[in-house]
mmCIF file with all atom_site columns, C-alpha atoms in Angstrom:
data_model
loop_
_atom_site.group_PDB
_atom_site.id
_atom_site.type_symbol
_atom_site.label_atom_id
_atom_site.label_alt_id
_atom_site.label_comp_id
_atom_site.label_asym_id
_atom_site.label_entity_id
_atom_site.label_seq_id
_atom_site.pdbx_PDB_ins_code
_atom_site.Cartn_x
_atom_site.Cartn_y
_atom_site.Cartn_z
_atom_site.occupancy
_atom_site.B_iso_or_equiv
_atom_site.pdbx_formal_charge
_atom_site.auth_seq_id
_atom_site.auth_comp_id
_atom_site.auth_asym_id
_atom_site.auth_atom_id
_atom_site.pdbx_PDB_model_num
ATOM 1  C CA . MET A 1 1  ? 6.933  -77.367 105.951 1.00 71.00 ? 1  MET A CA 1
ATOM 2  C CA . SER A 1 2  ? 9.956  -75.629 104.469 1.00 91.00 ? 2  SER A CA 1
ATOM 3  C CA . PRO A 1 3  ? 11.010 -76.191 100.861 1.00 93.00 ? 3  PRO A CA 1
ATOM 4  C CA . GLU A 1 4  ? 14.238 -77.906 99.923  1.00 96.00 ? 4  GLU A CA 1
ATOM 5  C CA . TYR A 1 5  ? 14.695 -75.533 96.988  1.00 96.00 ? 5  TYR A CA 1
ATOM 6  C CA . LEU A 1 6  ? 13.751 -71.899 96.420  1.00 95.00 ? 6  LEU A CA 1
ATOM 7  C CA . ILE A 1 7  ? 13.586 -70.754 92.812  1.00 95.00 ? 7  ILE A CA 1
ATOM 8  C CA . VAL A 1 8  ? 13.224 -67.039 92.153  1.00 93.00 ? 8  VAL A CA 1
ATOM 9  C CA . GLY A 1 9  ? 11.547 -66.417 88.809  1.00 87.00 ? 9  GLY A CA 1
ATOM 10 C CA . SER A 1 10 ? 9.672  -68.913 86.714  1.00 82.00 ? 10 SER A CA 1
ATOM 11 C CA . GLY A 1 11 ? 11.012 -67.984 83.311  1.00 81.00 ? 11 GLY A CA 1
ATOM 12 C CA . SER A 1 12 ? 11.977 -70.743 80.922  1.00 82.00 ? 12 SER A CA 1
ATOM 13 C CA . ALA A 1 13 ? 14.835 -71.952 83.124  1.00 91.00 ? 13 ALA A CA 1
ATOM 14 C CA . GLY A 1 14 ? 13.127 -71.499 86.500  1.00 91.00 ? 14 GLY A CA 1
ATOM 15 C CA . ALA A 1 15 ? 9.939  -73.305 85.498  1.00 90.00 ? 15 ALA A CA 1
ATOM 16 C CA . THR A 1 16 ? 11.867 -76.185 83.945  1.00 94.00 ? 16 THR A CA 1
ATOM 17 C CA . LEU A 1 17 ? 14.108 -76.552 86.986  1.00 95.00 ? 17 LEU A CA 1
ATOM 18 C CA . ALA A 1 18 ? 11.119 -76.458 89.356  1.00 94.00 ? 18 ALA A CA 1
ATOM 19 C CA . ALA A 1 19 ? 9.301  -79.104 87.305  1.00 94.00 ? 19 ALA A CA 1
ATOM 20 C CA . ARG A 1 20 ? 12.300 -81.434 87.226  1.00 96.00 ? 20 ARG A CA 1
ATOM 21 C CA . LEU A 1 21 ? 13.058 -81.061 90.927  1.00 96.00 ? 21 LEU A CA 1
ATOM 22 C CA . SER A 1 22 ? 9.446  -81.618 91.953  1.00 96.00 ? 22 SER A CA 1
ATOM 23 C CA . ALA A 1 23 ? 9.144  -84.617 89.604  1.00 96.00 ? 23 ALA A CA 1
ATOM 24 C CA . ALA A 1 24 ? 12.116 -86.110 91.472  1.00 96.00 ? 24 ALA A CA 1
ATOM 25 C CA . GLY A 1 25 ? 10.215 -85.692 94.747  1.00 96.00 ? 25 GLY A CA 1
ATOM 26 C CA . ALA A 1 26 ? 11.789 -82.481 96.049  1.00 96.00 ? 26 ALA A CA 1
ATOM 27 C CA . ASP A 1 27 ? 9.787  -79.756 97.808  1.00 96.00 ? 27 ASP A CA 1
ATOM 28 C CA . VAL A 1 28 ? 10.113 -76.627 95.652  1.00 96.00 ? 28 VAL A CA 1
ATOM 29 C CA . LEU A 1 29 ? 8.954  -73.048 96.238  1.00 95.00 ? 29 LEU A CA 1
ATOM 30 C CA . VAL A 1 30 ? 8.837  -70.759 93.192  1.00 93.00 ? 30 VAL A CA 1
ATOM 31 C CA . LEU A 1 31 ? 8.635  -66.984 93.752  1.00 91.00 ? 31 LEU A CA 1
ATOM 32 C CA . GLU A 1 32 ? 7.396  -64.904 90.855  1.00 85.00 ? 32 GLU A CA 1
ATOM 33 C CA . ALA A 1 33 ? 6.803  -61.161 90.565  1.00 79.00 ? 33 ALA A CA 1
ATOM 34 C CA . GLY A 1 34 ? 3.586  -59.670 89.301  1.00 74.00 ? 34 GLY A CA 1
ATOM 35 C CA . PRO A 1 35 ? -0.105 -60.310 89.735  1.00 74.00 ? 35 PRO A CA 1
ATOM 36 C CA . ASP A 1 36 ? -1.560 -63.793 89.727  1.00 76.00 ? 36 ASP A CA 1
ATOM 37 C CA . TYR A 1 37 ? -4.211 -63.623 87.014  1.00 77.00 ? 37 TYR A CA 1
ATOM 38 C CA . ARG A 1 38 ? -6.769 -66.260 86.260  1.00 82.00 ? 38 ARG A CA 1
ATOM 39 C CA . SER A 1 39 ? -6.666 -66.891 82.493  1.00 81.00 ? 39 SER A CA 1
ATOM 40 C CA . ALA A 1 40 ? -9.931 -65.071 81.792  1.00 84.00 ? 40 ALA A CA 1
ATOM 41 C CA . ASP A 1 41 ? -8.850 -62.010 83.823  1.00 85.00 ? 41 ASP A CA 1
ATOM 42 C CA . ALA A 1 42 ? -5.451 -61.507 82.163  1.00 83.00 ? 42 ALA A CA 1
ATOM 43 C CA . PRO A 1 43 ? -5.170 -58.546 79.779  1.00 82.00 ? 43 PRO A CA 1
ATOM 44 C CA . PRO A 1 44 ? -5.965 -59.530 76.153  1.00 87.00 ? 44 PRO A CA 1
ATOM 45 C CA . ASP A 1 45 ? -2.415 -58.654 75.018  1.00 85.00 ? 45 ASP A CA 1
ATOM 46 C CA . MET A 1 46 ? -1.075 -61.130 77.574  1.00 83.00 ? 46 MET A CA 1
ATOM 47 C CA . ARG A 1 47 ? -3.371 -63.926 76.327  1.00 85.00 ? 47 ARG A CA 1
ATOM 48 C CA . SER A 1 48 ? -2.505 -63.325 72.673  1.00 87.00 ? 48 SER A CA 1
ATOM 49 C CA . PRO A 1 49 ? -0.559 -66.000 70.759  1.00 90.00 ? 49 PRO A CA 1
ATOM 50 C CA . ASN A 1 50 ? 1.875  -63.167 69.942  1.00 89.00 ? 50 ASN A CA 1
ATOM 51 C CA . PRO A 1 51 ? 2.204  -61.146 73.183  1.00 83.00 ? 51 PRO A CA 1
ATOM 52 C CA . ALA A 1 52 ? 4.812  -58.718 71.778  1.00 87.00 ? 52 ALA A CA 1
ATOM 53 C CA . ASN A 1 53 ? 2.597  -55.754 72.678  1.00 87.00 ? 53 ASN A CA 1
ATOM 54 C CA . ILE A 1 54 ? 3.305  -56.456 76.368  1.00 83.00 ? 54 ILE A CA 1
ATOM 55 C CA . ILE A 1 55 ? 6.960  -55.637 75.674  1.00 83.00 ? 55 ILE A CA 1
ATOM 56 C CA . VAL A 1 56 ? 6.437  -52.354 73.809  1.00 86.00 ? 56 VAL A CA 1
ATOM 57 C CA . ALA A 1 57 ? 3.081  -50.812 74.758  1.00 88.00 ? 57 ALA A CA 1
ATOM 58 C CA . PRO A 1 58 ? 3.290  -48.074 77.419  1.00 88.00 ? 58 PRO A CA 1
ATOM 59 C CA . GLU A 1 59 ? 0.042  -49.198 79.079  1.00 85.00 ? 59 GLU A CA 1
ATOM 60 C CA . HIS A 1 60 ? 1.772  -52.463 80.040  1.00 83.00 ? 60 HIS A CA 1
ATOM 61 C CA . ALA A 1 61 ? 4.765  -50.805 81.741  1.00 84.00 ? 61 ALA A CA 1
ATOM 62 C CA . ARG A 1 62 ? 3.621  -52.174 85.114  1.00 79.00 ? 62 ARG A CA 1
ATOM 63 C CA . PHE A 1 63 ? 4.558  -55.675 83.892  1.00 74.00 ? 63 PHE A CA 1
ATOM 64 C CA . ARG A 1 64 ? 8.124  -54.630 83.033  1.00 80.00 ? 64 ARG A CA 1
ATOM 65 C CA . TYR A 1 65 ? 11.182 -53.187 84.738  1.00 80.00 ? 65 TYR A CA 1
ATOM 66 C CA . ASP A 1 66 ? 11.921 -50.441 82.209  1.00 81.00 ? 66 ASP A CA 1
ATOM 67 C CA . ALA A 1 67 ? 14.254 -48.546 84.544  1.00 83.00 ? 67 ALA A CA 1
ATOM 68 C CA . LEU A 1 68 ? 16.400 -51.601 85.340  1.00 83.00 ? 68 LEU A CA 1
ATOM 69 C CA . MET A 1 69 ? 19.913 -51.156 83.940  1.00 83.00 ? 69 MET A CA 1
ATOM 70 C CA . ALA A 1 70 ? 22.751 -53.684 83.836  1.00 83.00 ? 70 ALA A CA 1
ATOM 71 C CA . ARG A 1 71 ? 26.238 -52.385 84.624  1.00 80.00 ? 71 ARG A CA 1
#
């Protein structure tokens, strides 16, 4: 089976697009970077209602692309 649509990144737009396409009956493959945590195994800062610490804390740098620069 090969998907009809490939969506790279499941941010707010990617997840919404994938949901709408699949609800219409399309085969969709979503590629997402990073580990696939079960809810209980995710770091506490990631499970927090306010996960801002993921953005700023140095110990969470592996979840970000700090060196990525737009030109």
